[in-house]
PDB file of C-alpha atoms in Angstrom:
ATOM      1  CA  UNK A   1       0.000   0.000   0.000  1.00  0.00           C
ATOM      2  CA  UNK A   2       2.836   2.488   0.791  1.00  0.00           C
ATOM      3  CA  UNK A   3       4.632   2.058  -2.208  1.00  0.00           C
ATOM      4  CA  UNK A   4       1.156   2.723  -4.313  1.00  0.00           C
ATOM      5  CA  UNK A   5       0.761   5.829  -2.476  1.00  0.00           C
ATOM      6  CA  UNK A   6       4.546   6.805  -2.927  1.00  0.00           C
ATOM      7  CA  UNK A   7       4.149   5.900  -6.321  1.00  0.00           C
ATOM      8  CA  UNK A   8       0.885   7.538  -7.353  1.00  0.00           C
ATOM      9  CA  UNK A   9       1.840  10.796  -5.107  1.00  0.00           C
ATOM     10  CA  UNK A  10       5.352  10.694  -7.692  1.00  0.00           C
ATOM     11  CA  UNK A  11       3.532   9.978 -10.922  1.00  0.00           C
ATOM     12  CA  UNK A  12       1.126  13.373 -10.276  1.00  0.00           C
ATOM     13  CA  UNK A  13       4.524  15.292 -10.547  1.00  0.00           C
ATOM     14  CA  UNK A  14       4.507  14.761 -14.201  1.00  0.00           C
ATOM     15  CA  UNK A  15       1.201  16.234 -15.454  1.00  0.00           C
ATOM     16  CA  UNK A  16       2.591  18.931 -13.925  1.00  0.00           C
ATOM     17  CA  UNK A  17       5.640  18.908 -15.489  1.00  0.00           C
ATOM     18  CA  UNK A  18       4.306  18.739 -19.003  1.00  0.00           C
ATOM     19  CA  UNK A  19       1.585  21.037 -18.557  1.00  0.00           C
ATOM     20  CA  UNK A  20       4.488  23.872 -16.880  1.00  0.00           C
ATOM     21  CA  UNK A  21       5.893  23.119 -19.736  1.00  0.00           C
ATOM     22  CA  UNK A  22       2.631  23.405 -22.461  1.00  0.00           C
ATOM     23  CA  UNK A  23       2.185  26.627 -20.727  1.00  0.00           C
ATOM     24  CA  UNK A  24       6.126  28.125 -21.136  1.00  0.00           C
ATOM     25  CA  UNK A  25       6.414  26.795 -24.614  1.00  0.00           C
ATOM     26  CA  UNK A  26       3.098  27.833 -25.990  1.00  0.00           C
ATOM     27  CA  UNK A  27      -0.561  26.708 -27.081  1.00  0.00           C
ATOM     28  CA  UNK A  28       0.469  24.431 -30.005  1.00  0.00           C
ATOM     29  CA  UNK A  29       2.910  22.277 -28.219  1.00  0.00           C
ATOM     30  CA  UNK A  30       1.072  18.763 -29.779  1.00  0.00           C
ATOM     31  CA  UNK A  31       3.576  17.099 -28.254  1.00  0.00           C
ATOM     32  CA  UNK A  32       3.472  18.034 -24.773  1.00  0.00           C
ATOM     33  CA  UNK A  33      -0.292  18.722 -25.734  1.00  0.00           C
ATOM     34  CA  UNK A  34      -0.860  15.093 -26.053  1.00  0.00           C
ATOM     35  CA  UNK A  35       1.716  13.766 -23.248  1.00  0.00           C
ATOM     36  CA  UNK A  36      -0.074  15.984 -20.722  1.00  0.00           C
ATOM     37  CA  UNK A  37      -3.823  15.226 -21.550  1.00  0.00           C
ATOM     38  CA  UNK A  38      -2.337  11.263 -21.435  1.00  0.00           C
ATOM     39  CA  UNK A  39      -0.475  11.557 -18.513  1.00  0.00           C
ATOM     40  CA  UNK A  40      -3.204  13.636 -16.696  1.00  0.00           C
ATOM     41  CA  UNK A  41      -6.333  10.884 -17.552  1.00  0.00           C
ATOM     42  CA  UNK A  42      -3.824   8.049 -16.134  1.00  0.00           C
ATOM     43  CA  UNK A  43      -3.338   9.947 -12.763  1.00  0.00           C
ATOM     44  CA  UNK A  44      -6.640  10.167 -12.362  1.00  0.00           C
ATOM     45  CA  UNK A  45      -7.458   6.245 -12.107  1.00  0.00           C
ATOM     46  CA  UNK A  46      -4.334   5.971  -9.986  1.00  0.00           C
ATOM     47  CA  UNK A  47      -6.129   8.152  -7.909  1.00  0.00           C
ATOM     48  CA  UNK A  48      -9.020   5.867  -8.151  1.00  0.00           C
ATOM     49  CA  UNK A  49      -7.095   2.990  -7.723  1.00  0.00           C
ATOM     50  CA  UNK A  50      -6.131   4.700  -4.467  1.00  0.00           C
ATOM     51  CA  UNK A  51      -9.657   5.348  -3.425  1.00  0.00           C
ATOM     52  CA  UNK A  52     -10.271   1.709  -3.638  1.00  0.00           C
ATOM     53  CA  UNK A  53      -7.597   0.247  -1.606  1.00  0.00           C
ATOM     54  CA  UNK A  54      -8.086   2.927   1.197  1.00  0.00           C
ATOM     55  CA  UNK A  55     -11.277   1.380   2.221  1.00  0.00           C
ATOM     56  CA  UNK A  56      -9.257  -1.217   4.130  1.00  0.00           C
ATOM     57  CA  UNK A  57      -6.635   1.852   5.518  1.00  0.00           C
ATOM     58  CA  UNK A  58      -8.666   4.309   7.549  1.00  0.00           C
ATOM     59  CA  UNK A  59      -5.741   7.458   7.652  1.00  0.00           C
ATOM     60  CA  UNK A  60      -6.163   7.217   3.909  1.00  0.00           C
ATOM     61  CA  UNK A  61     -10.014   7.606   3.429  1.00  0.00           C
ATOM     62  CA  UNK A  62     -10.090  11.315   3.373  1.00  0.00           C
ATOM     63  CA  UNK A  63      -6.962  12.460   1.562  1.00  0.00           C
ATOM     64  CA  UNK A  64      -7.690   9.895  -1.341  1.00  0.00           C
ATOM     65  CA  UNK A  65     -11.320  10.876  -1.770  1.00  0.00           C
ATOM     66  CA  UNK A  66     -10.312  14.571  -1.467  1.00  0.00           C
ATOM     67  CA  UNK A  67      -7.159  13.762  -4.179  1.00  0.00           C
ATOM     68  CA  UNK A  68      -9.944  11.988  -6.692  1.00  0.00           C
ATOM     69  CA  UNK A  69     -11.848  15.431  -6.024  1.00  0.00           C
ATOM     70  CA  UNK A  70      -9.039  17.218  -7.312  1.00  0.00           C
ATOM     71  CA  UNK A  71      -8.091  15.016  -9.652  1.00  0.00           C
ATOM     72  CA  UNK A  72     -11.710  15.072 -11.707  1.00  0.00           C
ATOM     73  CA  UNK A  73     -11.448  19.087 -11.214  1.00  0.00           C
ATOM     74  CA  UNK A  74      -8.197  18.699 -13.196  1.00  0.00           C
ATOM     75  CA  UNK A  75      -9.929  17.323 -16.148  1.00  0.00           C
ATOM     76  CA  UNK A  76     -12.696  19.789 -16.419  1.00  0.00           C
ATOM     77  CA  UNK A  77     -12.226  21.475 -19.257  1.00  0.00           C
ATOM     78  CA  UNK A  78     -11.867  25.075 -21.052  1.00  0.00           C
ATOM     79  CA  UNK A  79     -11.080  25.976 -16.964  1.00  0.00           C
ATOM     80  CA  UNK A  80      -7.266  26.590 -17.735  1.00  0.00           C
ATOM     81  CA  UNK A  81      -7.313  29.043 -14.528  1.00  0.00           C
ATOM     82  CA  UNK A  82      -8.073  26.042 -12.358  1.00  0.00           C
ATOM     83  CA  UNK A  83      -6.531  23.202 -13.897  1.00  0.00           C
ATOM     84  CA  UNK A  84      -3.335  25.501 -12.891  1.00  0.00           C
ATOM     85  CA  UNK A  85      -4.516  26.257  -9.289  1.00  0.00           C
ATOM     86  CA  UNK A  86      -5.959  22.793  -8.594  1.00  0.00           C
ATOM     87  CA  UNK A  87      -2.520  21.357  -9.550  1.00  0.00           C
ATOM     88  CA  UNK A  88      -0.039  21.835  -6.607  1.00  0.00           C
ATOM     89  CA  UNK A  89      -2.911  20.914  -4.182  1.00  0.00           C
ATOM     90  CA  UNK A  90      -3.534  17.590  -5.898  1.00  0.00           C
ATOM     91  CA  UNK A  91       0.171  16.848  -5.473  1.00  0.00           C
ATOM     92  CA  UNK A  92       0.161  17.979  -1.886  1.00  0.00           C
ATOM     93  CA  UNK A  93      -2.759  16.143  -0.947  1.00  0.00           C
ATOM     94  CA  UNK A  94      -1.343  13.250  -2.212  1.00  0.00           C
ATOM     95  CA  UNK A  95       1.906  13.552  -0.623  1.00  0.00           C
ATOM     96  CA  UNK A  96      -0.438  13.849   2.482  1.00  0.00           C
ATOM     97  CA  UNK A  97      -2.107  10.075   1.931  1.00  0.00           C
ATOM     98  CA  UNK A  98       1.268   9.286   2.060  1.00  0.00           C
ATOM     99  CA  UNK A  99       2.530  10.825   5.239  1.00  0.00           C
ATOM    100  CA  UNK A 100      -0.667   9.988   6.633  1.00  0.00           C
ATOM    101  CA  UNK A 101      -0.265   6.148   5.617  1.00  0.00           C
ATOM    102  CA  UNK A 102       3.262   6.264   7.488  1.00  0.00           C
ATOM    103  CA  UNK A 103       3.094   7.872  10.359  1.00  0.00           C
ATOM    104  CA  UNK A 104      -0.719   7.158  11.648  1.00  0.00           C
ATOM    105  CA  UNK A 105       0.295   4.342  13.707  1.00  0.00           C
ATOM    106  CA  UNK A 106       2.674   6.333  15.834  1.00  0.00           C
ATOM    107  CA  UNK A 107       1.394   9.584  16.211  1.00  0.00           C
ATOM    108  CA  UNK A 108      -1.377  11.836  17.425  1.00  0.00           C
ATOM    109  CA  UNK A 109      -2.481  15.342  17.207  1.00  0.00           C
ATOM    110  CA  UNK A 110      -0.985  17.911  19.122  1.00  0.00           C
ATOM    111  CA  UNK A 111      -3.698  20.391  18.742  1.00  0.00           C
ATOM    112  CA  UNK A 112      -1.393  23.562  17.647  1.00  0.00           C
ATOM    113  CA  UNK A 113      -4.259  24.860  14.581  1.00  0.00           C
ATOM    114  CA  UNK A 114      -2.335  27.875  14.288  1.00  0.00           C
ATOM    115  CA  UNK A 115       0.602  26.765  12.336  1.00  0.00           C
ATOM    116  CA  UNK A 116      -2.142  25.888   9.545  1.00  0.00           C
ATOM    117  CA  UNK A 117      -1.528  29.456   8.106  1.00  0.00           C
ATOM    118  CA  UNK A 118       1.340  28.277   6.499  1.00  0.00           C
ATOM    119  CA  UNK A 119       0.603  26.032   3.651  1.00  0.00           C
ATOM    120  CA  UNK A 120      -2.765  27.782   3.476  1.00  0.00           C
ATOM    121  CA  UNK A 121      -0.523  31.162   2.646  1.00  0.00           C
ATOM    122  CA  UNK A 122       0.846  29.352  -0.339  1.00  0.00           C
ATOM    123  CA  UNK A 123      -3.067  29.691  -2.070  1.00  0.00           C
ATOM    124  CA  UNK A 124      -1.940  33.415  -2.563  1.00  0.00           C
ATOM    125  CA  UNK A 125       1.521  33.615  -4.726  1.00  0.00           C
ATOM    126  CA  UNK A 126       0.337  30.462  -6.548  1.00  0.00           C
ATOM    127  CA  UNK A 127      -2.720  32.036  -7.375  1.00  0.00           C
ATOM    128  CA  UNK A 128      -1.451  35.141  -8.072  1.00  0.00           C
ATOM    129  CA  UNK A 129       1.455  33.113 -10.528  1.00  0.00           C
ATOM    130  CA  UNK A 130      -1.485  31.685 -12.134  1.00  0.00           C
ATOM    131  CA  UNK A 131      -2.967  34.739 -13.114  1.00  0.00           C
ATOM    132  CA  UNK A 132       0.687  36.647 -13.935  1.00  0.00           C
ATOM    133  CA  UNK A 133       0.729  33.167 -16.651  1.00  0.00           C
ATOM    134  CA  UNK A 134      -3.108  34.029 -17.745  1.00  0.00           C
ATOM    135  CA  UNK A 135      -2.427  37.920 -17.891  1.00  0.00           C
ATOM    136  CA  UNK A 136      -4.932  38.738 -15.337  1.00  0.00           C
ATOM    137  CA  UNK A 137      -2.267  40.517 -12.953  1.00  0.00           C
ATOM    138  CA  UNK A 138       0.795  42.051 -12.897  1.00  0.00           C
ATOM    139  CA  UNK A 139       4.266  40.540 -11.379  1.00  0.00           C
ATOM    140  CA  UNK A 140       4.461  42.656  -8.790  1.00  0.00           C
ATOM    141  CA  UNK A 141       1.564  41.026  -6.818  1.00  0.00           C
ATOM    142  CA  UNK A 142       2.694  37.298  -7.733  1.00  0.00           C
ATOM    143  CA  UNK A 143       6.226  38.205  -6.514  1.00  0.00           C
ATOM    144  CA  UNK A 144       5.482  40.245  -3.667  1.00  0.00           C
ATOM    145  CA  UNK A 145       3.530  37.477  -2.071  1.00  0.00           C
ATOM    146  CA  UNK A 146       5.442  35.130  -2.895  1.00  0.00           C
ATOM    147  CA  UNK A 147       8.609  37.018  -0.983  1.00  0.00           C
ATOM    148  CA  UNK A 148       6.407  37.417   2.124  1.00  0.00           C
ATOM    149  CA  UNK A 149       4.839  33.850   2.098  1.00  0.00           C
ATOM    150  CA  UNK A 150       7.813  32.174   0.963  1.00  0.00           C
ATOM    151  CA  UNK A 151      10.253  34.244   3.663  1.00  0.00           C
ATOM    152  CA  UNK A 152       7.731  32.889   6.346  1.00  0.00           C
ATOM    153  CA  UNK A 153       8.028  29.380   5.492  1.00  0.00           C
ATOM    154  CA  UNK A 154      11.589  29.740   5.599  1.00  0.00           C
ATOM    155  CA  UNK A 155      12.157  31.841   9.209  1.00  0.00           C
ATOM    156  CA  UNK A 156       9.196  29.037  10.510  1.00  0.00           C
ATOM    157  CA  UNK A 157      11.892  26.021   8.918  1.00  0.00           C
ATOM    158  CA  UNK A 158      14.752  27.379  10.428  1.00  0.00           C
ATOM    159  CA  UNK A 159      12.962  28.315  13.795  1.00  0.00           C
ATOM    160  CA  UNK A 160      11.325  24.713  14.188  1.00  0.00           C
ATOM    161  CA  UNK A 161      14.811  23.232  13.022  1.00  0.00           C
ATOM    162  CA  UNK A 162      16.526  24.813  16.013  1.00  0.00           C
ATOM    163  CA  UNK A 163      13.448  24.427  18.811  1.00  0.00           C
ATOM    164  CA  UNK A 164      13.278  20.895  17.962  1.00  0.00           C
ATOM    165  CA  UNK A 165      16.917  19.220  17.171  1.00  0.00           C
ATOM    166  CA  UNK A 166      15.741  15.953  19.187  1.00  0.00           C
ATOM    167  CA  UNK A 167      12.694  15.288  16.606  1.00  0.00           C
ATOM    168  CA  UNK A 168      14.371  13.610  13.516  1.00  0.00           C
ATOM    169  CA  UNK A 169      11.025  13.592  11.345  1.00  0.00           C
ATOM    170  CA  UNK A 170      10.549  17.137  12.334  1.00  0.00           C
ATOM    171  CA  UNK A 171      14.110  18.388  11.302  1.00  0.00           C
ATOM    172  CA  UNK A 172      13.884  16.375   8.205  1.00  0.00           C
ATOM    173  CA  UNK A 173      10.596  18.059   7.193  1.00  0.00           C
ATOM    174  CA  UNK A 174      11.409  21.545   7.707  1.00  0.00           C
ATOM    175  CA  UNK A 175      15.224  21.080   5.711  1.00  0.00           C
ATOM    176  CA  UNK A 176      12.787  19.800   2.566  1.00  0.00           C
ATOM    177  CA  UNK A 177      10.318  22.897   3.124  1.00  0.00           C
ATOM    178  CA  UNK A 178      13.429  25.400   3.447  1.00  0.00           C
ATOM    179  CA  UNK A 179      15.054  23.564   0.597  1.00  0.00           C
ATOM    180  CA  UNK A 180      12.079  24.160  -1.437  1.00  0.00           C
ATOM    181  CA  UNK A 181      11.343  27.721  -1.074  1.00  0.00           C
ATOM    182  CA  UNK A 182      14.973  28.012  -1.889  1.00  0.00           C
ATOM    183  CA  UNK A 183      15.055  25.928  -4.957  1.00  0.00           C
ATOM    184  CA  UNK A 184      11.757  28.409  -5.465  1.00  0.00           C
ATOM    185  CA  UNK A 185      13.234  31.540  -5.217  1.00  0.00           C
ATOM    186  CA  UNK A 186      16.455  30.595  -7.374  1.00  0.00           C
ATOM    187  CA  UNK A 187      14.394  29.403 -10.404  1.00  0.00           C
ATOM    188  CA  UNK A 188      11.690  32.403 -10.225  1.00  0.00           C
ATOM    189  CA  UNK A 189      14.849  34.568  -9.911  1.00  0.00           C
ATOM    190  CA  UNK A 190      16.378  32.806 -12.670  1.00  0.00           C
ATOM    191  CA  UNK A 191      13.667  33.055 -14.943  1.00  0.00           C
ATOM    192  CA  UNK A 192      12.941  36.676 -14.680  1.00  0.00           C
ATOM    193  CA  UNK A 193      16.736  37.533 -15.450  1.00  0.00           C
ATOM    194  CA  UNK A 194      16.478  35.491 -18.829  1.00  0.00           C
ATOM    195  CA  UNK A 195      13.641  37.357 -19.863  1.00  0.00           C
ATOM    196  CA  UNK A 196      15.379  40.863 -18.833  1.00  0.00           C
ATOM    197  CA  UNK A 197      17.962  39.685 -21.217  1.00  0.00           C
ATOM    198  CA  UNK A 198      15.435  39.388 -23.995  1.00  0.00           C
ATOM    199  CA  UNK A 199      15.656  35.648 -24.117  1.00  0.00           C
ATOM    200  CA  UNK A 200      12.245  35.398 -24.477  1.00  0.00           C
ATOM    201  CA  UNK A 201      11.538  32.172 -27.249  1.00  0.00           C
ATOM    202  CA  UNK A 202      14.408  30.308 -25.992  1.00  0.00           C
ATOM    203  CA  UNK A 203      14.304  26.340 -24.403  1.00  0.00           C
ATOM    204  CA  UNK A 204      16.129  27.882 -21.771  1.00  0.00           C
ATOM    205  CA  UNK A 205      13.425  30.286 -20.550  1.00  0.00           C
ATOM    206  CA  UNK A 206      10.980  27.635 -21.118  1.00  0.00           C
ATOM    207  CA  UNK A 207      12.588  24.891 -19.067  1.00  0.00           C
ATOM    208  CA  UNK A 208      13.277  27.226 -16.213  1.00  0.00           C
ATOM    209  CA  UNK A 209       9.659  28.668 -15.776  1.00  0.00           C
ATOM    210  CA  UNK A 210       8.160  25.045 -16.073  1.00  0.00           C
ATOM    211  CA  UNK A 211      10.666  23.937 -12.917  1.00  0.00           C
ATOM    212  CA  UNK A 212       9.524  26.903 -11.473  1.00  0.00           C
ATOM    213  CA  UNK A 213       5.884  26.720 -11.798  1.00  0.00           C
ATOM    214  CA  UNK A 214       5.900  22.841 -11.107  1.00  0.00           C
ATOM    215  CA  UNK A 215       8.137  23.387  -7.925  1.00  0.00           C
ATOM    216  CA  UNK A 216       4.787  24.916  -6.184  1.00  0.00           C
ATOM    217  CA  UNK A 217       3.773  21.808  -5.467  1.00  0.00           C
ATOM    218  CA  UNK A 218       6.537  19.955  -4.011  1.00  0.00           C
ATOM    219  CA  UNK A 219       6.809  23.139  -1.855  1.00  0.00           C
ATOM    220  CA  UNK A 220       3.163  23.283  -0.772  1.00  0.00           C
ATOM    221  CA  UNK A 221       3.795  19.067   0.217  1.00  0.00           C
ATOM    222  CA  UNK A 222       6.766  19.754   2.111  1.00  0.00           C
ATOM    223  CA  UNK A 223       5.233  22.794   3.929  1.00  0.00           C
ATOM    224  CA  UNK A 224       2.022  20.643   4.657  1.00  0.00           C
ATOM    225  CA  UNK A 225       3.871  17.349   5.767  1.00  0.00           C
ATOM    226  CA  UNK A 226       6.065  19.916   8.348  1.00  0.00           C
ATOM    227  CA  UNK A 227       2.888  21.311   9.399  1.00  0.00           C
ATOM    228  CA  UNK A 228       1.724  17.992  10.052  1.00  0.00           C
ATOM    229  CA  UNK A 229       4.485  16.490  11.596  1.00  0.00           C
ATOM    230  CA  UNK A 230       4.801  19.880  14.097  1.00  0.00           C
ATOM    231  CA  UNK A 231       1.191  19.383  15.065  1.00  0.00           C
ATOM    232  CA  UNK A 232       1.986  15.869  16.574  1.00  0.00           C
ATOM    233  CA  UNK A 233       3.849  13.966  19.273  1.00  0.00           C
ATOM    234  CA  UNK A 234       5.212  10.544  19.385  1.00  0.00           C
ATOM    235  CA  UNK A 235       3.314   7.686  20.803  1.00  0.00           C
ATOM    236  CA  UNK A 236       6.391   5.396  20.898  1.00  0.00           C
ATOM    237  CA  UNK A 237       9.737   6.120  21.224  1.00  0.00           C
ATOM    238  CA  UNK A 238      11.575   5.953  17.913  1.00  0.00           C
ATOM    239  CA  UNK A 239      14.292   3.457  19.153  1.00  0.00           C
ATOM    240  CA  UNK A 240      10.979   1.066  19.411  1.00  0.00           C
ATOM    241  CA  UNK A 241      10.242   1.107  15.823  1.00  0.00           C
ATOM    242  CA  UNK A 242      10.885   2.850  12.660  1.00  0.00           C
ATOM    243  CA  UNK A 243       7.374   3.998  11.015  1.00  0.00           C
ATOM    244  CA  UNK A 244       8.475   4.989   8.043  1.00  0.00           C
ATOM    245  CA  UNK A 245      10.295   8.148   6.627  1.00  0.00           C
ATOM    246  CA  UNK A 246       7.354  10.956   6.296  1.00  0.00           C
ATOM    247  CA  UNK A 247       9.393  12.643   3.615  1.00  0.00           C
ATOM    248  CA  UNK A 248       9.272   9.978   0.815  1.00  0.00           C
ATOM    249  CA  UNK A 249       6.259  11.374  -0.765  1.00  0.00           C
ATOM    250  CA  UNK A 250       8.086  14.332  -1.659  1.00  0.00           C
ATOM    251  CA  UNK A 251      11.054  12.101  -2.920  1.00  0.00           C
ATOM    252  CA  UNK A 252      13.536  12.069  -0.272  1.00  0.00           C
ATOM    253  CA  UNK A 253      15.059   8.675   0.220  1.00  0.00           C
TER     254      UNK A 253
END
C-alpha cells in the first residue's frame, strides 16, 4: 500500500511537469499537448485505484477521496485558470495520503491549529502566478507574495529546526520545506533575469519557468507534511520502531 501511495503521489509530478511546460512553450505544443492530456487521464485512475484500496486503511479515506476530487477538477475542461490552481494541491494532498499512511500508527495530534496558516498562505503567490501566466495581474503582486509567504516558510523552517533538534522527522521536514522555497526563489529569480535579457523564445526560458511553476507543489507538500508532523507527538519512542520516513512522498530517500 505504501509504495502505491509513494508511487501515485510521484507519478502526479509529471502532469505537472508537461503542462508547466505546455504553458512556457506555448498553445500548439502537440507534443506536450498530447503527453499531458495522457499523462493527466492516467493519474486520475491511480487516484481511483487509491480510493479503492483505502477502504481497508482508515488514515487514507479522506486524503484519497479529497485527491480523486481534485483530480476530476483537473480534467474539467476550457477551466485553464483552475486546472493551474488545482494542480499543486492535488500533489500535496497526495503527498499527504502518504505521510498519513506512514506515520498514523505512531502519532497523534498535538492540537497547535495555528501553524495551519502556512501552507494555506501558499493559495496566494500560486494564485497570483497563475494569473501573472493568464495575464490577469501584474508581477508585482505574484512576486510580492510570494517574498512574504515564501520568507515565512523559511524563518518558521529554520525556527522549528533549532526548537526541535531531538525530533528527527521534524528536522527532516522543515530542511525539505526550506530547501524548497529556496530551490523556489532561485528558479523564479532565474527566470525573470532570462527574460530581462530578452531571451524570451528560448528552451532555456521555457525549461526554467516550467521547474519553477511545477516546484509549487513539491513546496506546498513539504510545507504541509512539516505542518503535520509539528502538530503531533510521538506515541512510541523511535528506538521502538521505525514507522516509516514521512518525507518519501516528496522524494527524499
Amino acid at each position: 500500500m505504501k509504495r502505491y501511495v509513494v508511487f501515485a503521489a510521484r507519478f502526479a509530478l509529471a502532469p505537472i511537469l508537461t503542462g508547466s511546460m505546455v504553458v512556457s512553450v506555448g498553445a500548439g505544443s502537440s507534443a506536450f499537448e498530447r503527453a499531458h492530456a495522457v499523462i493527466g487521464f492516467a493519474t486520475i485512475y491511480l487516484i481511483f485505484g487509491l480510493l479503492v484500496l483505502a477502504a481497508k486503511e482508515r488514515a487514507l479515506r479522506v486524503p484519497a477521496a479529497l485527491a480523486l476530487l481534485l483530480a476530476l477538477l483537473e480534467a474539467v475542461p476550457a477551466v485553464p485558470v483552475l486546472h493551474a490552481v488545482v494542480a499543486p494541491f492535488l500533489f500535496a494532498t497526495l503527498a499527504w495520503a502518504g505521510y498519513a499512511r506512514s506515520r498514523s500508527a505512531a502519532v497523534v495530534p498535538d492540537g497547535r491549529l495555528a501553524i495551519l496558516i502556512l501552507p494555506l498562505s501558499l493559495a496566494i503567490p500560486i494564485a497570483y502566478g497563475v494569473a501573472y501566466r493568464h495575464q490577469t495581474a501584474g508581477l508585482e503582486a505574484h512576486l510580492g507574495s510570494a517574498m512574504l509567504v515564501g520568507g515565512t516558510i523559511l524563518i518558521a523552517a529554520v525556527v522549528i529546526q533549532q526548537q526541535h533538534p531531538d525530533r528527527p522527522y521534524l528536522v527532516l521536514a522543515s530542511q525539505v520545506a526550506l530547501g524548497t522555497v529556496l530551490l523556489q526563489v532561485v528558479f523564479g529569480m532565474a527566470a525573470m533575469v532570462i527574460r530581462m535579457l530578452e531571451v524570451e523564445n528560448g528552451l532555456l526560458l521555457a525549461v526554467v519557468r516550467a521547474i519553477h511553476i511545477a516546484g509549487a507543489a513539491p513546496l506546498l507538500a513539504a510545507t504541509i507534511v512539516m505542518v503535520s508532523e509539528y502538530r503531533r507527538k510521538s506515541r512510541i519512542p523511535l528506538s521502538s520502531g521505525h514507522p516509516g520516513n514521512p518525507m518519501d512522498t516528496v522524494g527524499v530517500q
